Short mmCIF file of C-alpha atoms and ligand atoms in Angstrom, two decimals:
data_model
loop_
_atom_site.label_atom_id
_atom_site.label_comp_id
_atom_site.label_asym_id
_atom_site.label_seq_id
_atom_site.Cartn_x
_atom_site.Cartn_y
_atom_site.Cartn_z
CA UNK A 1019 28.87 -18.72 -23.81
CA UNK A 1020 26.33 -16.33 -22.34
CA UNK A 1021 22.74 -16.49 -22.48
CA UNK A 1022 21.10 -13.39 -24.76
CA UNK A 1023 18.16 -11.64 -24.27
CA UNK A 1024 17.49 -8.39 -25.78
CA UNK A 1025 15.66 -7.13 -22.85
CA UNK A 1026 16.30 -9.18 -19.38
CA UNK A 1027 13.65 -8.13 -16.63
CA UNK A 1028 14.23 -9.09 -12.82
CA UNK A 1029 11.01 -10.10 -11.30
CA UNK A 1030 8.31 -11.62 -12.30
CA UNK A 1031 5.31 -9.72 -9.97
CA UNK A 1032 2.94 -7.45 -11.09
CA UNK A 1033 5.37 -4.77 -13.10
CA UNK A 1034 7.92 -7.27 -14.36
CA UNK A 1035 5.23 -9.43 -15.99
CA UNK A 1036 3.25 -6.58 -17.15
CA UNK A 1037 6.09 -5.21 -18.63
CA UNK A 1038 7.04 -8.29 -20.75
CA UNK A 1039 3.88 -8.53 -22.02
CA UNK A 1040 3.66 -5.61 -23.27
CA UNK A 1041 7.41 -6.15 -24.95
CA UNK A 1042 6.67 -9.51 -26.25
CA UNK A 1043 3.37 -7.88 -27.83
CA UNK A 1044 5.67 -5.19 -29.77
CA UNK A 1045 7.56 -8.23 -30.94
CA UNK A 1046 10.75 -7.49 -28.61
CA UNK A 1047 12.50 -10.83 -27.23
CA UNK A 1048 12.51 -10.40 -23.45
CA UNK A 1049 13.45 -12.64 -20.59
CA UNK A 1050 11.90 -12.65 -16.94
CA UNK A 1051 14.32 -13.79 -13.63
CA UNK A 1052 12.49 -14.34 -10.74
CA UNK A 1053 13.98 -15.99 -7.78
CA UNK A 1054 10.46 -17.61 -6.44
CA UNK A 1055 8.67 -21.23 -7.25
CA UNK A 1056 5.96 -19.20 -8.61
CA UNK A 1057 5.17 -15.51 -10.43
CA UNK A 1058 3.11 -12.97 -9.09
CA UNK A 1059 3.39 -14.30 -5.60
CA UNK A 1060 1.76 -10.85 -4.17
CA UNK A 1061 -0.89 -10.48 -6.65
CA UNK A 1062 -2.13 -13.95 -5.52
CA UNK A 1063 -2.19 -12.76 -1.93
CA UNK A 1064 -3.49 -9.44 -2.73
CA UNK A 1065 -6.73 -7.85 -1.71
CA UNK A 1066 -7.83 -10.97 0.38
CA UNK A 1067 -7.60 -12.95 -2.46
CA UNK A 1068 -9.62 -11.28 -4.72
CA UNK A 1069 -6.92 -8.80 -6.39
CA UNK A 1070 -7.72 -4.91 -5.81
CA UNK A 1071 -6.59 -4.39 -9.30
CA UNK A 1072 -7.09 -0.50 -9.72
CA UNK A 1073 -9.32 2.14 -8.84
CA UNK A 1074 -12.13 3.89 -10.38
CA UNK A 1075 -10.46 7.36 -9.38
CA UNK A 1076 -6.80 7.21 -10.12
CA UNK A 1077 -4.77 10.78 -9.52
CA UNK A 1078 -1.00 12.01 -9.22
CA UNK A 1079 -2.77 13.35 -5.43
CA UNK A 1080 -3.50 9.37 -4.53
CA UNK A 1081 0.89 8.69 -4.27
CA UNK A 1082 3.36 9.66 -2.38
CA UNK A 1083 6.79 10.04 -3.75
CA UNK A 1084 9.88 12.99 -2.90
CA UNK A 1085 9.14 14.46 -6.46
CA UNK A 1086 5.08 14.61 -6.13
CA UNK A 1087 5.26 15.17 -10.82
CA UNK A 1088 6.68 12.04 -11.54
CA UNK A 1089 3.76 9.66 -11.51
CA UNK A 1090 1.72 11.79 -13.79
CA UNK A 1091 3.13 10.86 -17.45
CA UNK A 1092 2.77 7.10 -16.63
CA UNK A 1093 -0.43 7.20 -15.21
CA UNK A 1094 -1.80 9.13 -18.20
CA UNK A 1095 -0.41 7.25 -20.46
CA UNK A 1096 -1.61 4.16 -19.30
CA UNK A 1097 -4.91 4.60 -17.30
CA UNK A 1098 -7.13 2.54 -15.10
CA UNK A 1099 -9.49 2.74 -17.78
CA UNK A 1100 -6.77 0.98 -20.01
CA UNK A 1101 -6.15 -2.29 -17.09
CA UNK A 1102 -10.06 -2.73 -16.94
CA UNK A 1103 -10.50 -2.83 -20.79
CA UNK A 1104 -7.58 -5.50 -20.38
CA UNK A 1105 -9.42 -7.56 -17.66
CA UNK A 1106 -12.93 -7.37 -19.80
CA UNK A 1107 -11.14 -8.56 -23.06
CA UNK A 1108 -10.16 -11.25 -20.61
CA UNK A 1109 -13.65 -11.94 -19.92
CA UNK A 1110 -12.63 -11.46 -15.88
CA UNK A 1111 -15.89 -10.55 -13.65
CA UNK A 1112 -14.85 -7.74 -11.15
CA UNK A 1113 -16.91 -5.10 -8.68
CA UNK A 1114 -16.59 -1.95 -7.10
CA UNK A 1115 -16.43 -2.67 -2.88
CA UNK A 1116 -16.02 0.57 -1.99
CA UNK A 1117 -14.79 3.80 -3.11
CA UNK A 1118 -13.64 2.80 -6.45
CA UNK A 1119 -11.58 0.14 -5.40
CA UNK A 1120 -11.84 -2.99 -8.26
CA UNK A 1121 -12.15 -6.78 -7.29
CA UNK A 1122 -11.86 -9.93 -8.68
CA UNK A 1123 -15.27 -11.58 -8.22
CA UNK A 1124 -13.74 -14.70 -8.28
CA UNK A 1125 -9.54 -14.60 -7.59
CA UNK A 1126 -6.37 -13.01 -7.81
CA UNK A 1127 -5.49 -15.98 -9.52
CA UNK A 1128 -7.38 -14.78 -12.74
CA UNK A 1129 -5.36 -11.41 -13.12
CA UNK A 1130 -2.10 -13.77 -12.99
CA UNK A 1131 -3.27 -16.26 -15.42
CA UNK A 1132 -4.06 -12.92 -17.87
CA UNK A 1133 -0.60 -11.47 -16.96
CA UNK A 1134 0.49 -15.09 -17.74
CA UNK A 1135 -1.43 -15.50 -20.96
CA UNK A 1136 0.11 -12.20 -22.11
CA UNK A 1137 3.76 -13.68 -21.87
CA UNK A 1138 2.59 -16.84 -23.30
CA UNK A 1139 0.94 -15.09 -26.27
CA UNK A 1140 4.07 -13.49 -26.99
CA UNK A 1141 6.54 -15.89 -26.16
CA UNK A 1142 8.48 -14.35 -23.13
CA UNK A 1143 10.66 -16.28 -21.80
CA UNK A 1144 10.12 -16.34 -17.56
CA UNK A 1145 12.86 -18.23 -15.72
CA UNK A 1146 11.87 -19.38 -11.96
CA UNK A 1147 13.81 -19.73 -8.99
CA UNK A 1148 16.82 -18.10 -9.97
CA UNK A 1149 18.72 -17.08 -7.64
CA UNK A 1150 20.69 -13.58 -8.43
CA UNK A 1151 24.45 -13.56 -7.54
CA UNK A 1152 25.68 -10.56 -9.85
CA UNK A 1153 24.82 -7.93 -12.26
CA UNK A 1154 27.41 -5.96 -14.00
CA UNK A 1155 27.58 -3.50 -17.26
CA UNK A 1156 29.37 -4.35 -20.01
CA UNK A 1157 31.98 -2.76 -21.36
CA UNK A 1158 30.46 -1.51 -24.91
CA UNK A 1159 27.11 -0.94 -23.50
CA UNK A 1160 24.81 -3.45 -22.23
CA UNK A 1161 24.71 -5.39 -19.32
CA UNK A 1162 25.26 -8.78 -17.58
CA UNK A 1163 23.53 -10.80 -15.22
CA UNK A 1164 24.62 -14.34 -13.20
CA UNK A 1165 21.96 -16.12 -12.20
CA UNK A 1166 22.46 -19.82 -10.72
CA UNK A 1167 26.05 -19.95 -11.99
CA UNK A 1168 24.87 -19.04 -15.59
CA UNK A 1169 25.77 -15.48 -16.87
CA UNK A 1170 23.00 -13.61 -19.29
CA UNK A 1171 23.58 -10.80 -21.75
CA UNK A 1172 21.42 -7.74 -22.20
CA UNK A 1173 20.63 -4.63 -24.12
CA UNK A 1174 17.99 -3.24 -21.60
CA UNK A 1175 17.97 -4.59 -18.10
CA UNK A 1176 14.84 -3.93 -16.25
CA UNK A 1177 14.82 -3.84 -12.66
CA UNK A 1178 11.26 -5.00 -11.01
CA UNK A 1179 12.03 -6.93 -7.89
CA UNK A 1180 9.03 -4.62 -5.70
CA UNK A 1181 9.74 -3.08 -2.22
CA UNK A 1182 10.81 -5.07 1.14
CA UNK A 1183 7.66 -5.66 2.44
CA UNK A 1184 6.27 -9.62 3.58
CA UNK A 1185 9.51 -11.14 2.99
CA UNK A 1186 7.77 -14.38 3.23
CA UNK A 1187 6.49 -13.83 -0.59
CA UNK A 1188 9.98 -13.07 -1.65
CA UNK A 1189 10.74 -9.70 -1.07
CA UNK A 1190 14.42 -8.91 -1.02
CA UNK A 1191 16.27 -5.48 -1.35
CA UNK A 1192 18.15 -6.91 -4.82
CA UNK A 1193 16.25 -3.79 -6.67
CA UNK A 1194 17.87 -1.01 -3.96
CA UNK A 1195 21.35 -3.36 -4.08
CA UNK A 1196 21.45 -2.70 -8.26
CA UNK A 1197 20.47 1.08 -7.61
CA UNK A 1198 23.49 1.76 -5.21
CA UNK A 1199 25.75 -0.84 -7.53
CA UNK A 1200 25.21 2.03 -10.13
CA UNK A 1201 25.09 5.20 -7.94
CA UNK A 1202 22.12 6.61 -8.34
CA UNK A 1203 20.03 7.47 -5.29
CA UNK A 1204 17.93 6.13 -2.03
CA UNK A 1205 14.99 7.69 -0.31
CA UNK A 1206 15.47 5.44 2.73
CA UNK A 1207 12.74 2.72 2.51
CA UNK A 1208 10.51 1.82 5.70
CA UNK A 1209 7.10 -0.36 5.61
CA UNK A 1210 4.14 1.07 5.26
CA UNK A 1211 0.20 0.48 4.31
CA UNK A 1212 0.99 -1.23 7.86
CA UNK A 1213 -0.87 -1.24 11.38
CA UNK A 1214 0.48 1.00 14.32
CA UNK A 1215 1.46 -1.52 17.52
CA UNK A 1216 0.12 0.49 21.31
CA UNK A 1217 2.71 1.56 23.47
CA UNK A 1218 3.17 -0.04 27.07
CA UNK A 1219 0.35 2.44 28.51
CA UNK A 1220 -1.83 1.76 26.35
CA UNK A 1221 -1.34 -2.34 26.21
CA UNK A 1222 -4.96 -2.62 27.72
CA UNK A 1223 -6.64 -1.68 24.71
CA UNK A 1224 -5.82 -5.23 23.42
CA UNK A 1225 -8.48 -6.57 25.42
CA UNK A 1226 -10.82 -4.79 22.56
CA UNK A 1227 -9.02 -6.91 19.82
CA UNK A 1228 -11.92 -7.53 17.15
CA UNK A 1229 -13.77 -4.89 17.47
CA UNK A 1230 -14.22 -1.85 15.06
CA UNK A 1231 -15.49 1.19 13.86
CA UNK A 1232 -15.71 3.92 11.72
CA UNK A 1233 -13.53 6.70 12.17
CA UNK A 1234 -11.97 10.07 10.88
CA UNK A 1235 -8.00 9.81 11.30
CA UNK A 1236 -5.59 12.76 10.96
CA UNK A 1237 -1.79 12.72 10.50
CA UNK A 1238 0.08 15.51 11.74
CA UNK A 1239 0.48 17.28 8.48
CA UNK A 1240 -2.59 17.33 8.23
CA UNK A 1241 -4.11 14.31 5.58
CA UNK A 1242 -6.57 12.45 7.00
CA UNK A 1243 -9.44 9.65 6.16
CA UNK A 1244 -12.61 8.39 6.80
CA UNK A 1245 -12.89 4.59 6.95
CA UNK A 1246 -12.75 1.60 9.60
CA UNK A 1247 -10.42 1.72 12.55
CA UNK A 1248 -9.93 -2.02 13.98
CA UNK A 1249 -8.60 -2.99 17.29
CA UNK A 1250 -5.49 -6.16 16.97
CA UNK A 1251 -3.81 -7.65 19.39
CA UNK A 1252 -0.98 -5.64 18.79
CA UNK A 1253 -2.29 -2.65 17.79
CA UNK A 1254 -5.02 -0.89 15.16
CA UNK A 1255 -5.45 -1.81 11.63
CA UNK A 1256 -8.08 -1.49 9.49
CA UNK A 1257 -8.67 0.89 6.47
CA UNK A 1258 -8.25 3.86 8.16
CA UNK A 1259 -4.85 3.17 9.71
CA UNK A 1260 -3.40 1.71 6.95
CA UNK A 1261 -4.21 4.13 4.91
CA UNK A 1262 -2.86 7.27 7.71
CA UNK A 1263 0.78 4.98 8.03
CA UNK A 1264 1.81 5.94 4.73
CA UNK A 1265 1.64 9.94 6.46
CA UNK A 1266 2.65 9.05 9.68
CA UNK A 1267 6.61 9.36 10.83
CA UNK A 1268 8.23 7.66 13.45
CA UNK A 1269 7.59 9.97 17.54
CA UNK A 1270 4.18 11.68 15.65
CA UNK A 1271 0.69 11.17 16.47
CA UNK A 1272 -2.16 10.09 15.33
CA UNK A 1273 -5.79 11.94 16.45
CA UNK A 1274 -8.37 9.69 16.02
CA UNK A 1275 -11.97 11.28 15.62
CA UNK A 1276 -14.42 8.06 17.02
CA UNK A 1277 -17.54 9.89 15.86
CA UNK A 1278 -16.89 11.16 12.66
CA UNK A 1279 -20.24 11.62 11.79
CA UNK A 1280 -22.15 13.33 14.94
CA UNK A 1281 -21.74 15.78 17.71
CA UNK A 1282 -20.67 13.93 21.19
CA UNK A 1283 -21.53 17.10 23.00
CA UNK A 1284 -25.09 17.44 20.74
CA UNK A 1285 -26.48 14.02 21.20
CA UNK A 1286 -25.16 13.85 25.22
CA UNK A 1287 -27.47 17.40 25.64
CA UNK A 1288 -30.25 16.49 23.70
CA UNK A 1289 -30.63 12.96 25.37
CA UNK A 1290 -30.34 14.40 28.95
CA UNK A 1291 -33.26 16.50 28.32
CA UNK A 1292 -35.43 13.60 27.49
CA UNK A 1293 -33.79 10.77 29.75
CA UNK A 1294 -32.16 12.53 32.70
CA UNK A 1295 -31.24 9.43 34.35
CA UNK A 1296 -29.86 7.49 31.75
CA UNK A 1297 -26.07 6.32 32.80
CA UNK A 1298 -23.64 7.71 30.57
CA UNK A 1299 -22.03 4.33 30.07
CA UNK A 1300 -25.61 3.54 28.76
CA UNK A 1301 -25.98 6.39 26.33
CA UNK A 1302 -21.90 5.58 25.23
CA UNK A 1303 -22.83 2.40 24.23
CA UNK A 1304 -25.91 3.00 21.39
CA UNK A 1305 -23.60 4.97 19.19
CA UNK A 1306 -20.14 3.13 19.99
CA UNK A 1307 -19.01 -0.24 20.68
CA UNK A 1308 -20.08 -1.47 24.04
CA UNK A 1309 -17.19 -3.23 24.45
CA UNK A 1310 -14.89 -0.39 23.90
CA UNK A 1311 -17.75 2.10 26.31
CA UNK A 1312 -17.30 -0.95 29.13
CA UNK A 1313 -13.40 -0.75 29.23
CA UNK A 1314 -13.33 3.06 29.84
CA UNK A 1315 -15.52 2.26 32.38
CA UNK A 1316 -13.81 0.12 33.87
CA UNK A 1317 -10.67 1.76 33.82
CA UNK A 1318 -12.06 4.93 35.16
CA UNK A 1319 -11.90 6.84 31.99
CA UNK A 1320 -15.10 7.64 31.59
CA UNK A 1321 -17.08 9.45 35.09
CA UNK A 1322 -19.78 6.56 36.70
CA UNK A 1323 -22.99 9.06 36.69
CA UNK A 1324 -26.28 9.55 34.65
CA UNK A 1325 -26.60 12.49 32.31
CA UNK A 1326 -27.90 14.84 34.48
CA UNK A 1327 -25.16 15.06 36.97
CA UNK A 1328 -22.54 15.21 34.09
CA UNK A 1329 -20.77 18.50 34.73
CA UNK A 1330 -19.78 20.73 31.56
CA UNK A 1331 -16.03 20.61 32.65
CA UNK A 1332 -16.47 16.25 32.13
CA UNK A 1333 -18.43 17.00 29.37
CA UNK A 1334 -16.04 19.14 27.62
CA UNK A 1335 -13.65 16.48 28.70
CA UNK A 1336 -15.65 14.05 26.83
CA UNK A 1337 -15.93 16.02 23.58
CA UNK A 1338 -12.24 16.21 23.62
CA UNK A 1339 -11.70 12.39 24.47
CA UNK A 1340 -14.17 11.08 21.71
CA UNK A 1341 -13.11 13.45 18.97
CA UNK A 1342 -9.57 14.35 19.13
CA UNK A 1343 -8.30 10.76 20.79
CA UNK A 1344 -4.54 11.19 20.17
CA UNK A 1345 -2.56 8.52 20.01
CA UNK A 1346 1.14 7.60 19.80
CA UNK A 1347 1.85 4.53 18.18
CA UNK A 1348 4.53 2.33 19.54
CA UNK A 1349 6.14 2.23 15.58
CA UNK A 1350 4.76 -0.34 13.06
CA UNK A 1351 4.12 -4.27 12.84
CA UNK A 1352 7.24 -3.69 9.80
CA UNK A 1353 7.48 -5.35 6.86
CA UNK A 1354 6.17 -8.63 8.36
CA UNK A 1355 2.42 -7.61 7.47
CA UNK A 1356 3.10 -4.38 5.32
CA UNK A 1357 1.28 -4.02 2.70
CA UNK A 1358 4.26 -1.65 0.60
CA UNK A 1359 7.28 0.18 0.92
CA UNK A 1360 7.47 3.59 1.08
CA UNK A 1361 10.75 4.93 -0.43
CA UNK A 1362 12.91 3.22 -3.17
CA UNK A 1363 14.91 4.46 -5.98
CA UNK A 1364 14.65 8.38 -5.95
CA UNK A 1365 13.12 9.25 -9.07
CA UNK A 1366 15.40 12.62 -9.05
CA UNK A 1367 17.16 10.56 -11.81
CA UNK A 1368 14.48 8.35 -13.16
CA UNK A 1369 12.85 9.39 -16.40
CA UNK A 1370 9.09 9.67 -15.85
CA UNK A 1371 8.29 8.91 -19.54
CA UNK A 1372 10.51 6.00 -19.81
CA UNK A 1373 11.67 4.67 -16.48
CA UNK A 1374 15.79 4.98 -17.74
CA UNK A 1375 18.26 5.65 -15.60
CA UNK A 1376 19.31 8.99 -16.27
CA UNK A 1377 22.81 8.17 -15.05
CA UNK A 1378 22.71 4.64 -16.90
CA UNK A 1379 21.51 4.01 -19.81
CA UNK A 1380 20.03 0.98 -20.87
CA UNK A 1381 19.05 0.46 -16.96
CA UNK A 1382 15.12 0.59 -15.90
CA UNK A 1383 13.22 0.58 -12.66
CA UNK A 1384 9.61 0.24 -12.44
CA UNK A 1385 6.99 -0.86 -9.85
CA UNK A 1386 7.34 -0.37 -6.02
CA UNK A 1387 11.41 -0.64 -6.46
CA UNK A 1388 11.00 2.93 -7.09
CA UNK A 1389 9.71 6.04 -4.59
CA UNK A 1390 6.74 5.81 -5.20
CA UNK A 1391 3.75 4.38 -2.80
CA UNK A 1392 0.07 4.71 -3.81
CA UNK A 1393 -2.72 4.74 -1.26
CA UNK A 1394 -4.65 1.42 -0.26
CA UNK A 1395 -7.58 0.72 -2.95
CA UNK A 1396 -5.64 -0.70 -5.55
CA UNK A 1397 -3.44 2.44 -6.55
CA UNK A 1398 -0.16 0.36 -5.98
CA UNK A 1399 -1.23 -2.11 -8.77
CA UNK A 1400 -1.94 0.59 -11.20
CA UNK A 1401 1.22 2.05 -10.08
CA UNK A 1402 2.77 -0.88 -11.36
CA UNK A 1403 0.99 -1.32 -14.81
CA UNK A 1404 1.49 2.11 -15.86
CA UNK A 1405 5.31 2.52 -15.10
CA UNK A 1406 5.55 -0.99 -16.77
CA UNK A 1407 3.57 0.06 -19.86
CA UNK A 1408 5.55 3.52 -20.06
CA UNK A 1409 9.04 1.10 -19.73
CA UNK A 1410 8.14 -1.41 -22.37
CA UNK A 1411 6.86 1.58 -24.71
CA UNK A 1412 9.99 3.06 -24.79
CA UNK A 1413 12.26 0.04 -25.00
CA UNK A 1414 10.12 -1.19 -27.99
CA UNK A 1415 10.64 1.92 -29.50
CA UNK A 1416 14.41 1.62 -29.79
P1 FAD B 1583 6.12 -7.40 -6.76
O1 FAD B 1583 4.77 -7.71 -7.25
O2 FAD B 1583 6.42 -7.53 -5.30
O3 FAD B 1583 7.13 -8.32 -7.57
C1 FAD B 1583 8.51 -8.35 -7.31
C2 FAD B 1583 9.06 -9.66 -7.84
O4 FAD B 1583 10.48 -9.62 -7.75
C3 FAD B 1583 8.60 -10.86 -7.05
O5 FAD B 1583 8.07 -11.83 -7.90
C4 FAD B 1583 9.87 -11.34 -6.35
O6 FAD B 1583 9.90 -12.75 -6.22
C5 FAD B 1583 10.94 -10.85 -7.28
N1 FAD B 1583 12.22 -10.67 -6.60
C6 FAD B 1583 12.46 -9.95 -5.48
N2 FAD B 1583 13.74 -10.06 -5.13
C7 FAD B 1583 14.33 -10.86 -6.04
C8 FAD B 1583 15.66 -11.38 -6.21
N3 FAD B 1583 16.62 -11.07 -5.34
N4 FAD B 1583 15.89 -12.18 -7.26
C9 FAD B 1583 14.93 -12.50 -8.14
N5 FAD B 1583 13.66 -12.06 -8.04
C10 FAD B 1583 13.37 -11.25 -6.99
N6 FAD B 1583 -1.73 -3.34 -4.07
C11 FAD B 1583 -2.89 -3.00 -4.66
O7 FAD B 1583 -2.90 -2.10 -5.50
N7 FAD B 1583 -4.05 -3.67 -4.38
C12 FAD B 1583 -4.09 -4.70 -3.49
O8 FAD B 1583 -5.15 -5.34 -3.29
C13 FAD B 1583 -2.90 -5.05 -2.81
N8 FAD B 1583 -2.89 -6.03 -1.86
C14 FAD B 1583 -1.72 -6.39 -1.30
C15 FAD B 1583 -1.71 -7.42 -0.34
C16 FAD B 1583 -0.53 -7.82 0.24
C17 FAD B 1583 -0.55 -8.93 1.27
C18 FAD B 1583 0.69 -7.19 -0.12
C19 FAD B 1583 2.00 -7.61 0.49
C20 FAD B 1583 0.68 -6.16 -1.04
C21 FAD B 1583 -0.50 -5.74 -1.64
N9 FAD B 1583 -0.53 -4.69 -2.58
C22 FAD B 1583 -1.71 -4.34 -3.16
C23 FAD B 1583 0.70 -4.03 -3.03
C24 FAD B 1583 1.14 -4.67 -4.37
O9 FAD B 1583 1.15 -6.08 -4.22
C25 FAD B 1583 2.52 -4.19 -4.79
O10 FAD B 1583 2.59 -2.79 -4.75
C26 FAD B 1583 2.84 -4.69 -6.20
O11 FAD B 1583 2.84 -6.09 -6.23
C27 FAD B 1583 4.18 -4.15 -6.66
O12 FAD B 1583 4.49 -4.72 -7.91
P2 FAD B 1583 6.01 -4.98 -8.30
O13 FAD B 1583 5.98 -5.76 -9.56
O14 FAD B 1583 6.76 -3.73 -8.23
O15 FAD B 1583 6.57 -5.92 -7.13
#
């Protein structure tokens, strides 16, 4: 005989847990699969450790999804505001780092043990390392799930198994498997939140690995952001880049802006009336990194001369090279170090106040498993909350 849970959820991260919780609290009986030693393998790893739980400014504008409306009912039903209040009732000491982003003082581990207490609180039943081999509906409405040779019944089966990206926590494309099992449809999925990698011409700049800066960073549609740029060994990273890889296409560029903040042509023509004979190289380097200054020089990028034999044509050269740096990235490091996955189930035929299937009923998707990607700063977690919370709402409504 089959196992029964009313509600069976597959994965145990950040939206599968969430969600139970919030079932188990309603008095629902719910079941979590998860095919890992441990839950909330990504939350542990998440925001160096420390958990970037939300954000202070949460809006529809910070995702990015093919149908731009349906984050908004599940975000404002179930706010930032609503996750903090959860983590202070938890007594969990958290700070702002930087715009708005929320932190664990102490360790990701804390918002797992809440999500944990939650489930234990209301007796949800999570099952570990279980390893998937079939889901299927059932014939007068329900579902059924195999899982290590033992089948599972189901009224509601919730589908929360995350995106593709660092396999090495678990992530597998079960979630996308389930959605094309049942017809419904794929926005192509591809990593992202992810560092570009140089192209063979530009391999030298991984002699600068290490250093960074603060930059302004445009995609060609148009978005851009302010933050750090940082040189790898591979590539760039850092805030900035991360951030522009969730607007950036395969065969686009980037333009890079390396002095976001001040006039190259302004502070090159004010400092050659005052020190003439200052080498340019010289000037470069006490408002940008020296090592970065030093490899133009060598490589002949930048002209060998003091300020006052700097012709306008070199200058203008300059101006363009320093502000508009555009740069073609070789593709991304993948899934390997990205942070999410943009595409997923296309929400076309997801309900936006429930998370049903529109096609199937009975069948939910929530958390990155869907189209939707948030920026970096914490916006994916919240993502995950509030389509969990607008889920289990429903469901305990039935
Ligand atoms: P997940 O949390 O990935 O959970 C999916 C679960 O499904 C996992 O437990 C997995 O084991 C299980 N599963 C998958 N396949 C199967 C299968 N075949 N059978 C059974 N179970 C399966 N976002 C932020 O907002 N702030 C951050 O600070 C942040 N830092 C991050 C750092 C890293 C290194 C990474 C990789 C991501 C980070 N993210 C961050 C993104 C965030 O972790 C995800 O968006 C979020 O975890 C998505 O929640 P989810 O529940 O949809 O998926």
């Amino acid at each position: 005989t089959p196992y029964f849970s009313d509600t069976l959820i597959i994965g145990a991260g950040a939206a599968g847990l969430f969600c139970a919780g919030q079932l188990g609290k309603q008095g629902k009986q719910v079941t979590v699969l998860d095919s890992g030693k441990k839950a909330g393998r990504k939350i542990l790893m998440a925001g160096g450790g420390f958990c970037n739980f939300t954000n202070l400014e949460i809006t529809p504008q910070h995702y990015l999804s093919h149908n731009p409306h349906f984050v908004k009912s599940a975000l404002a039903r179930f706010t930032q505001w609503d996750f903090i209040a959860l983590v202070a009732e938890y007594g969990i000491a958290y700070h702002e780092k930087e715009l708005g982003q929320l932190f664990c003082d102490e360790s990701a581990q804390q918002i797992v043990d809440l999500l944990l207490a939650e489930c234990a609180k209301y007796q949800v039943n999570i099952q570990l390392r279980q390893h998937i081999e079939q889901v299927s509906a059932l014939e007068n409405g329900g579902f059924a799930v195999q899982a290590n040779g033992q089948t599972w019944h189901c009224h509601q089966l919730v589908v929360a198994t995350g995106g593709l990206s660092m396999p090495a926590l678990g992530a597998s494309s079960l979630g996308y498997q389930i959605a094309e099992q049942f017809g419904l449809g794929m926005i192509p999925p591809r990593a992202s939140l992810v560092p570009f990698r140089w192209r063979e011409t530009e391999q030298f700049y991984t002699a600068l690995a290490g250093v960074s800066l603060p930059v302004r960073v445009s995609a060609e549609n148009g978005q851009s952001f302010f933050n750090q740029l940082l040189f790898t060994h591979r590539g760039i990273s850092g805030p900035a880049i991360l951030q522009i890889s969730n607007y950036w296409q395969p065969n686009e560029w980037v333009e890079v802006d390396l002095l976001p903040n001040q006039s190259i042509g302004d502070y090159l023509q004010e400092l050659r009336q005052t020190s003439p004979k200052l080498q340019l190289k010289t000037a470069l380097s006490r408002i940008l990194p020296t090592k970065l200054v030093e490899l133009w020089q060598e490589r002949e990028m930048i002209p060998a001369e003091t300020l006052a034999n700097l012709s306008k044509v070199r200058l203008e050269n300059l101006e363009n090279f320093i502000h508009h740096w555009q740069i073609f990235p070789n593709g991304t490091e993948g899934y390997r170090t990205a942070e999410v996955t943009m595409g997923g189930v296309d929400t076309h035929e997801i309900s936006s106040k429930t998370m049903e299937s529109s096609k199937v009923k009975g069948l939910y998707f929530i958390g990155e498993v869907l189209d939707v990607t948030g920026w970096l700063g914490g916006y994916n977690f919240q993502w995950a909350w509030s389509s969990a919370y607008a889920c289990a709402n429903h469901i305990a409504s039935l």
